[in-house]
Amino acid sequence: MSETESCDVLIVGGGPGGSSCAWGLRESGLDVLILDKATFPRDKVCAGWITPAVAELRELDLNDYSKEHVLQPISRFRTGLIGGSTLQTEYPETVSYGIRRCEFDHYLLQRCGARTRLGESFQSLERTDDGWLVNGSLRAKMVIGAGGHFCPVAREINDKHPGEHSVVLAQETEFQLSPEQQQICRVQPDTPELYFCRDFKGYGWCFLKDGYLNVGIGREGEKQLSTARDEFTEYLDREKRVPREILGKFKGHAYRLYGLQKRNIVEDALLLIGDAAGLASPQSGEGIRPAIESGLMAADVLKNCEQNYQKDRLKIYQDQLLNRFGPWPDEPAHSILPDVFRQFLGRQLMATQWFTRKVLLDRWFLQQHLPPLVRS
């Protein structure tokens, strides 16, 4: 039998949410350990950009980060429907930054201040008198689920087969282009391209950052993703937006949109953050900022618990999430507009510069309406 190890707080998942929670606890006096089945740096399916708000939350020195990592300033967007006309929207300043998740996540993890056990999968969770026993050999007073959509901790406290209307499935590919491929690629480094499906149940993207081209598509539910992906790649090929040879090697991922379905996110000595809690933006699917914010919010609540991790003490964290991101519906949410009318309205609005900038980009993708997080 393996020797037992112990910690005060065990974080299952070393992505931005998990490492941010550990970073928020770094001066708390608590012994924090991060468990992750991957070894870092690791690949992560994601378009890969962050807003200035994310850099401020984690107090990142972007000049220092850019010395050894990809950091592509973004000041304009190209948007439209797959197969339709497009608009270009320009900003007078940098509104976002392109990153590579394999670099960014590793950078945050290295600087979080916690011990790590990497390359070890979560196998089991057993209740004990003073907390939890994980994998039969790791004792923790508090466990935090930060393992994304498929987080095993989240499955312990939620229906293992929930309705999938709030889940987005995504596929993407990222390649370093050769000099010859960069010559023929029409995607500009400071201009991510967003192309929406005609039924507005998903969108595709193209993003070039320091020679790395990321192409992907995400769509609500399990139906028609392959059809939508094929339509998108055929459109990109027809328009000669990207080199043809990179369009056949996609990897998959999934995440849950916030506010469409209730989730259990706190129990005695256990809580969920980031994608494990289903916090991705319901309009854009962006999950890095809510993951980091929820990790920091959880850390602040834990510091005030004085190691009393009963559910009624942890519920403060859930209340803060609902106050920050909005209430959950009593019933699973559905669109109040008929599909045909929603599609007609969407096509009309996306053809206007005002809606594209003020709503689609400023609000949905850049989340400029969301004030800075005030930490307790």
Coordinates of C-alpha atoms in Angstrom, one line a residue:
M1 CA 0.0 0.0 0.0
S2 CA 1.3 3.5 -0.9
E3 CA 2.3 5.9 1.9
T4 CA -0.4 8.4 2.9
E5 CA 0.2 12.1 2.2
S6 CA -1.9 14.9 3.6
C7 CA -2.7 18.6 2.8
D8 CA -5.2 21.2 3.9
V9 CA -6.7 22.0 0.5
L10 CA -6.5 19.6 -2.5
I11 CA -7.2 21.2 -5.9
V12 CA -8.1 18.7 -8.6
G13 CA -7.0 20.3 -11.8
G14 CA -4.1 22.6 -12.6
G15 CA -5.6 24.9 -15.3
P16 CA -6.2 28.6 -14.8
G17 CA -9.0 28.1 -12.3
G18 CA -7.1 25.7 -10.1
S19 CA -3.8 27.5 -10.2
S20 CA -5.5 30.9 -9.5
C21 CA -7.2 29.4 -6.5
A22 CA -3.9 28.2 -5.2
W23 CA -2.3 31.6 -5.9
G24 CA -5.1 33.2 -4.0
L25 CA -4.2 31.0 -1.0
R26 CA -0.5 31.4 -1.2
E27 CA -0.2 33.6 2.0
S28 CA -3.0 31.9 3.9
G29 CA -0.8 29.5 5.8
L30 CA -2.8 26.5 4.3
D31 CA -0.9 23.6 2.8
V32 CA -2.3 23.5 -0.8
L33 CA -1.7 20.6 -3.3
I34 CA -2.7 20.5 -6.9
L35 CA -3.4 17.1 -8.5
D36 CA -3.7 16.8 -12.3
K37 CA -3.6 13.8 -14.6
A38 CA -1.5 15.7 -17.1
T39 CA 2.1 16.8 -16.9
F40 CA 2.6 20.5 -17.8
P41 CA 3.0 22.0 -20.3
R42 CA 0.1 20.3 -21.9
D43 CA -2.2 20.9 -24.9
K44 CA -5.6 22.4 -24.3
V45 CA -8.4 22.8 -26.9
C46 CA -9.1 26.6 -26.9
A47 CA -9.0 29.5 -29.3
G48 CA -6.6 31.1 -26.8
W49 CA -7.0 34.7 -26.0
I50 CA -7.2 36.7 -22.7
T51 CA -8.5 40.2 -22.0
P52 CA -6.6 42.9 -20.0
A53 CA -8.9 42.0 -17.1
V54 CA -7.4 38.6 -16.9
A55 CA -3.9 40.0 -16.8
E56 CA -4.9 42.4 -14.0
L57 CA -6.6 39.6 -12.0
R58 CA -3.4 37.6 -11.9
E59 CA -1.1 40.6 -11.7
L60 CA 0.7 39.5 -14.9
D61 CA 3.7 41.5 -16.2
L62 CA 2.9 41.2 -19.9
N63 CA 6.2 42.6 -21.0
D64 CA 8.0 39.9 -19.0
Y65 CA 5.5 37.2 -20.2
S66 CA 6.0 38.1 -23.9
K67 CA 9.8 37.6 -23.7
E68 CA 9.5 33.9 -23.8
H69 CA 5.8 33.3 -24.6
V70 CA 3.4 34.1 -27.4
L71 CA 1.4 37.2 -26.6
Q72 CA -0.4 38.6 -29.7
P73 CA -2.1 42.0 -29.2
I74 CA -5.6 42.2 -30.7
S75 CA -7.1 45.5 -31.9
R76 CA -9.6 44.4 -34.5
F77 CA -12.0 41.5 -35.4
R78 CA -13.5 40.1 -38.6
T79 CA -17.0 38.7 -38.1
G80 CA -19.8 37.3 -40.2
L81 CA -21.8 34.2 -41.0
I82 CA -20.2 31.0 -42.4
G83 CA -20.5 31.5 -46.2
G84 CA -21.8 35.0 -45.9
S85 CA -20.5 38.6 -45.9
T86 CA -18.1 39.9 -43.2
L87 CA -17.5 43.1 -41.2
Q88 CA -14.3 44.3 -39.8
T89 CA -14.3 46.2 -36.4
E90 CA -11.3 48.2 -35.3
Y91 CA -10.4 49.4 -31.8
P92 CA -8.1 52.3 -31.0
E93 CA -6.3 50.2 -28.4
T94 CA -5.4 46.6 -27.6
V95 CA -8.6 44.9 -26.3
S96 CA -7.3 41.4 -26.0
Y97 CA -4.2 39.2 -26.3
G98 CA -3.7 35.9 -28.1
I99 CA -1.9 33.2 -26.0
R100 CA -1.1 29.5 -26.4
R101 CA -2.8 27.6 -23.6
C102 CA 0.1 25.1 -23.3
E103 CA 2.3 28.1 -22.4
F104 CA -0.2 30.2 -20.4
D105 CA -1.5 27.4 -18.2
H106 CA 2.0 26.2 -17.4
Y107 CA 3.2 29.8 -16.6
L108 CA 0.3 30.3 -14.1
L109 CA 0.9 26.9 -12.5
Q110 CA 4.6 27.5 -12.0
R111 CA 3.8 30.7 -10.2
C112 CA 0.9 29.7 -8.0
G113 CA 2.9 28.7 -4.9
A114 CA 1.3 25.3 -4.4
R115 CA 2.8 21.8 -4.2
T116 CA 1.9 19.6 -7.2
R117 CA 1.3 16.0 -8.1
L118 CA 1.2 15.9 -11.9
G119 CA 0.6 12.9 -14.1
E120 CA -1.7 11.3 -11.6
S121 CA -5.3 10.7 -12.3
F122 CA -8.1 11.2 -9.8
Q123 CA -9.5 7.7 -9.0
S124 CA -11.6 7.8 -5.9
L125 CA -13.1 10.1 -3.2
E126 CA -14.0 8.8 0.2
R127 CA -15.4 10.8 3.2
T128 CA -13.5 10.7 6.4
D129 CA -14.0 12.2 9.9
D130 CA -11.9 15.2 9.1
G131 CA -12.3 15.6 5.3
W132 CA -11.6 13.3 2.4
L133 CA -9.4 10.4 1.3
V134 CA -8.5 10.7 -2.4
N135 CA -7.0 7.8 -4.4
G136 CA -6.7 5.8 -1.2
S137 CA -3.5 7.6 -0.2
L138 CA -4.1 11.4 -0.1
R139 CA -5.9 13.0 2.8
A140 CA -7.4 16.5 2.5
K141 CA -9.5 18.6 4.7
M142 CA -11.0 20.4 1.7
V143 CA -11.3 19.3 -2.0
I144 CA -11.8 21.8 -4.9
G145 CA -12.9 20.5 -8.3
A146 CA -11.1 22.4 -11.0
G147 CA -10.9 19.7 -13.7
G148 CA -13.0 21.3 -16.4
H149 CA -16.2 19.9 -17.9
F150 CA -15.3 16.3 -17.2
C151 CA -14.0 17.0 -13.7
P152 CA -14.4 13.8 -11.7
V153 CA -15.1 15.8 -8.5
A154 CA -18.1 17.5 -10.2
R155 CA -19.5 14.1 -11.1
E156 CA -19.5 13.2 -7.5
I157 CA -22.1 15.8 -6.6
N158 CA -24.0 16.2 -9.9
D159 CA -26.2 14.1 -12.1
K160 CA -23.8 12.0 -14.2
H161 CA -26.2 12.1 -17.1
P162 CA -27.7 15.7 -17.2
G163 CA -29.5 17.3 -20.1
E164 CA -27.0 18.4 -22.7
H165 CA -28.7 21.5 -24.0
S166 CA -26.3 23.7 -22.0
V167 CA -23.2 21.9 -23.2
V168 CA -21.0 23.1 -26.1
L169 CA -18.9 20.7 -28.0
A170 CA -15.8 22.2 -29.7
Q171 CA -13.1 21.0 -32.1
E172 CA -10.0 22.9 -32.9
T173 CA -6.5 22.6 -34.4
E174 CA -3.4 24.6 -33.8
F175 CA -0.3 24.5 -36.0
Q176 CA 2.9 26.5 -36.4
L177 CA 2.9 27.7 -39.9
S178 CA 5.9 27.4 -42.2
P179 CA 7.2 30.6 -43.9
E180 CA 5.5 29.4 -47.1
Q181 CA 2.2 28.8 -45.3
Q182 CA 2.4 32.2 -43.6
Q183 CA 2.7 33.8 -47.1
I184 CA -0.6 32.3 -48.3
C185 CA -2.5 32.6 -45.0
R186 CA -5.0 35.5 -45.2
V187 CA -5.8 35.7 -41.5
Q188 CA -4.0 38.7 -39.9
P189 CA -2.3 38.3 -36.5
D190 CA -4.1 41.1 -34.8
T191 CA -7.5 40.2 -36.3
P192 CA -9.2 37.1 -35.0
E193 CA -12.0 35.9 -37.4
L194 CA -15.4 34.8 -36.0
Y195 CA -17.9 33.0 -38.3
F196 CA -21.3 32.1 -36.9
C197 CA -23.5 29.2 -38.0
R198 CA -26.6 30.2 -39.8
D199 CA -28.8 28.9 -37.0
F200 CA -26.7 30.8 -34.4
K201 CA -26.1 27.7 -32.3
G202 CA -22.4 27.9 -32.7
Y203 CA -19.5 29.7 -34.3
G204 CA -16.1 29.0 -35.9
W205 CA -12.9 31.0 -35.5
C206 CA -9.5 31.6 -37.1
F207 CA -6.7 33.1 -35.1
L208 CA -3.0 33.7 -36.0
K209 CA -0.6 34.4 -33.2
D210 CA 3.1 34.7 -33.7
G211 CA 3.1 32.1 -36.5
Y212 CA 0.7 29.7 -34.8
L213 CA -2.7 29.3 -36.5
N214 CA -5.7 28.2 -34.4
V215 CA -8.8 27.1 -36.3
G216 CA -11.9 25.7 -34.5
I217 CA -15.6 25.6 -34.1
G218 CA -18.0 25.1 -31.1
R219 CA -21.7 24.2 -31.1
E220 CA -24.5 23.7 -28.6
G221 CA -25.5 20.1 -27.9
E222 CA -24.3 17.0 -29.5
K223 CA -26.0 17.3 -32.9
Q224 CA -24.6 18.5 -36.2
L225 CA -21.1 19.5 -35.0
S226 CA -19.4 17.4 -37.7
T227 CA -21.7 18.9 -40.4
A228 CA -21.1 22.4 -39.2
R229 CA -17.3 21.8 -39.0
D230 CA -17.2 20.5 -42.6
E231 CA -19.3 23.5 -43.8
F232 CA -16.9 25.8 -42.0
T233 CA -13.7 24.2 -43.3
E234 CA -15.1 24.1 -46.8
Y235 CA -15.8 27.8 -46.6
L236 CA -12.3 28.6 -45.4
D237 CA -10.8 26.5 -48.2
R238 CA -13.1 28.1 -50.8
E239 CA -12.2 31.6 -49.6
K240 CA -8.5 30.6 -49.3
R241 CA -8.4 32.0 -45.8
V242 CA -6.0 29.4 -44.4
P243 CA -3.6 26.7 -45.8
R244 CA -5.7 23.7 -46.8
E245 CA -3.5 21.1 -45.2
I246 CA -4.2 22.1 -41.6
L247 CA -8.0 21.6 -41.9
G248 CA -8.3 17.9 -41.3
K249 CA -6.7 17.3 -37.9
F250 CA -9.1 18.5 -35.2
K251 CA -9.2 17.7 -31.5
G252 CA -12.3 17.8 -29.3
H253 CA -13.4 19.4 -26.1
A254 CA -16.6 20.3 -24.2
Y255 CA -17.8 22.9 -21.7
R256 CA -21.0 23.9 -20.0
L257 CA -22.6 27.3 -20.5
Y258 CA -23.5 29.3 -17.4
G259 CA -27.0 30.1 -16.4
L260 CA -28.8 27.5 -18.5
Q261 CA -29.1 24.8 -15.9
K262 CA -28.6 24.5 -12.2
R263 CA -25.5 22.9 -10.8
N264 CA -24.5 21.7 -7.4
I265 CA -21.2 23.5 -6.7
V266 CA -20.8 23.3 -2.9
E267 CA -21.0 20.4 -0.4
D268 CA -19.4 19.8 2.9
A269 CA -15.6 20.3 2.4
L270 CA -16.0 20.4 -1.4
L271 CA -16.6 23.1 -4.0
L272 CA -16.3 23.5 -7.8
I273 CA -14.7 26.3 -9.8
G274 CA -14.3 27.2 -13.5
D275 CA -15.6 24.8 -16.1
A276 CA -16.2 22.2 -13.4
A277 CA -18.9 24.6 -12.1
G278 CA -20.2 25.3 -15.6
L279 CA -19.2 29.0 -15.7
A280 CA -18.4 29.5 -19.4
S281 CA -20.0 32.7 -20.9
P282 CA -23.4 31.7 -22.4
Q283 CA -22.8 33.9 -25.5
S284 CA -19.2 33.3 -26.4
G285 CA -18.2 30.2 -24.4
E286 CA -15.2 32.2 -23.0
G287 CA -14.1 30.4 -19.8
I288 CA -10.7 31.7 -18.8
R289 CA -11.8 34.8 -17.0
P290 CA -14.7 33.1 -15.0
A291 CA -12.3 30.3 -14.1
I292 CA -9.7 32.7 -12.7
E293 CA -12.4 34.8 -10.9
S294 CA -14.1 31.8 -9.4
G295 CA -10.7 30.4 -8.2
L296 CA -9.9 33.7 -6.5
M297 CA -13.4 34.0 -5.0
A298 CA -13.1 30.5 -3.6
A299 CA -9.7 31.2 -2.1
D300 CA -11.0 34.3 -0.4
V301 CA -14.0 32.3 1.1
L302 CA -11.7 29.5 2.3
K303 CA -9.4 31.9 4.0
N304 CA -12.3 33.2 6.1
C305 CA -13.6 29.7 7.0
E306 CA -10.9 29.1 9.6
Q307 CA -10.8 25.5 8.3
N308 CA -14.5 25.0 9.1
Y309 CA -15.6 23.8 5.7
Q310 CA -19.2 22.9 6.3
K311 CA -21.6 23.5 3.5
D312 CA -23.3 26.5 5.1
R313 CA -20.0 28.2 5.4
L314 CA -19.1 27.5 1.8
K315 CA -22.4 28.7 0.5
I316 CA -21.0 32.2 0.7
Y317 CA -19.0 31.2 -2.4
Q318 CA -22.1 30.1 -4.3
D319 CA -23.9 33.3 -3.4
Q320 CA -20.9 35.4 -4.7
L321 CA -21.0 33.4 -7.9
L322 CA -24.7 34.1 -8.5
N323 CA -24.2 37.7 -7.6
R324 CA -21.3 38.0 -10.1
F325 CA -22.6 36.0 -13.0
G326 CA -26.3 36.1 -12.5
P327 CA -29.0 33.7 -11.1
W328 CA -29.7 30.2 -12.2
P329 CA -33.1 29.5 -13.8
D330 CA -35.7 27.4 -11.9
E331 CA -36.1 25.3 -15.0
P332 CA -33.6 24.6 -17.9
A333 CA -33.5 27.7 -20.1
H334 CA -34.7 27.8 -23.6
S335 CA -34.9 30.6 -26.2
I336 CA -38.2 32.4 -26.0
L337 CA -37.9 33.3 -29.7
P338 CA -38.9 30.8 -32.5
D339 CA -35.8 29.5 -34.3
V340 CA -36.8 31.0 -37.6
F341 CA -37.3 34.5 -36.1
R342 CA -34.1 34.2 -34.1
Q343 CA -32.1 33.4 -37.2
F344 CA -33.7 36.2 -39.2
L345 CA -33.1 38.7 -36.4
G346 CA -29.5 37.5 -36.0
R347 CA -28.7 37.9 -39.6
Q348 CA -30.1 41.4 -39.7
L349 CA -28.2 42.5 -36.5
M350 CA -24.9 41.0 -37.5
A351 CA -24.9 43.0 -40.7
T352 CA -24.8 46.2 -38.6
Q353 CA -21.6 47.8 -37.2
W354 CA -23.3 49.0 -34.0
F355 CA -24.6 45.5 -32.9
T356 CA -21.4 43.8 -33.9
R357 CA -19.2 46.1 -31.9
K358 CA -21.4 47.1 -28.9
V359 CA -23.1 43.7 -28.3
L360 CA -21.3 40.8 -30.0
L361 CA -17.7 42.0 -29.4
D362 CA -17.8 44.5 -26.4
R363 CA -20.3 42.6 -24.4
W364 CA -20.2 38.9 -25.4
F365 CA -16.6 38.3 -26.3
L366 CA -14.7 41.0 -24.5
Q367 CA -17.1 41.3 -21.5
Q368 CA -16.3 44.9 -21.1
H369 CA -19.6 45.4 -19.2
L370 CA -18.4 43.3 -16.4
P371 CA -16.7 45.4 -13.7
P372 CA -13.4 44.4 -12.1
L373 CA -13.7 41.7 -9.5
V374 CA -13.7 43.1 -6.0
R375 CA -12.1 40.5 -3.7
S376 CA -13.1 40.1 -0.1

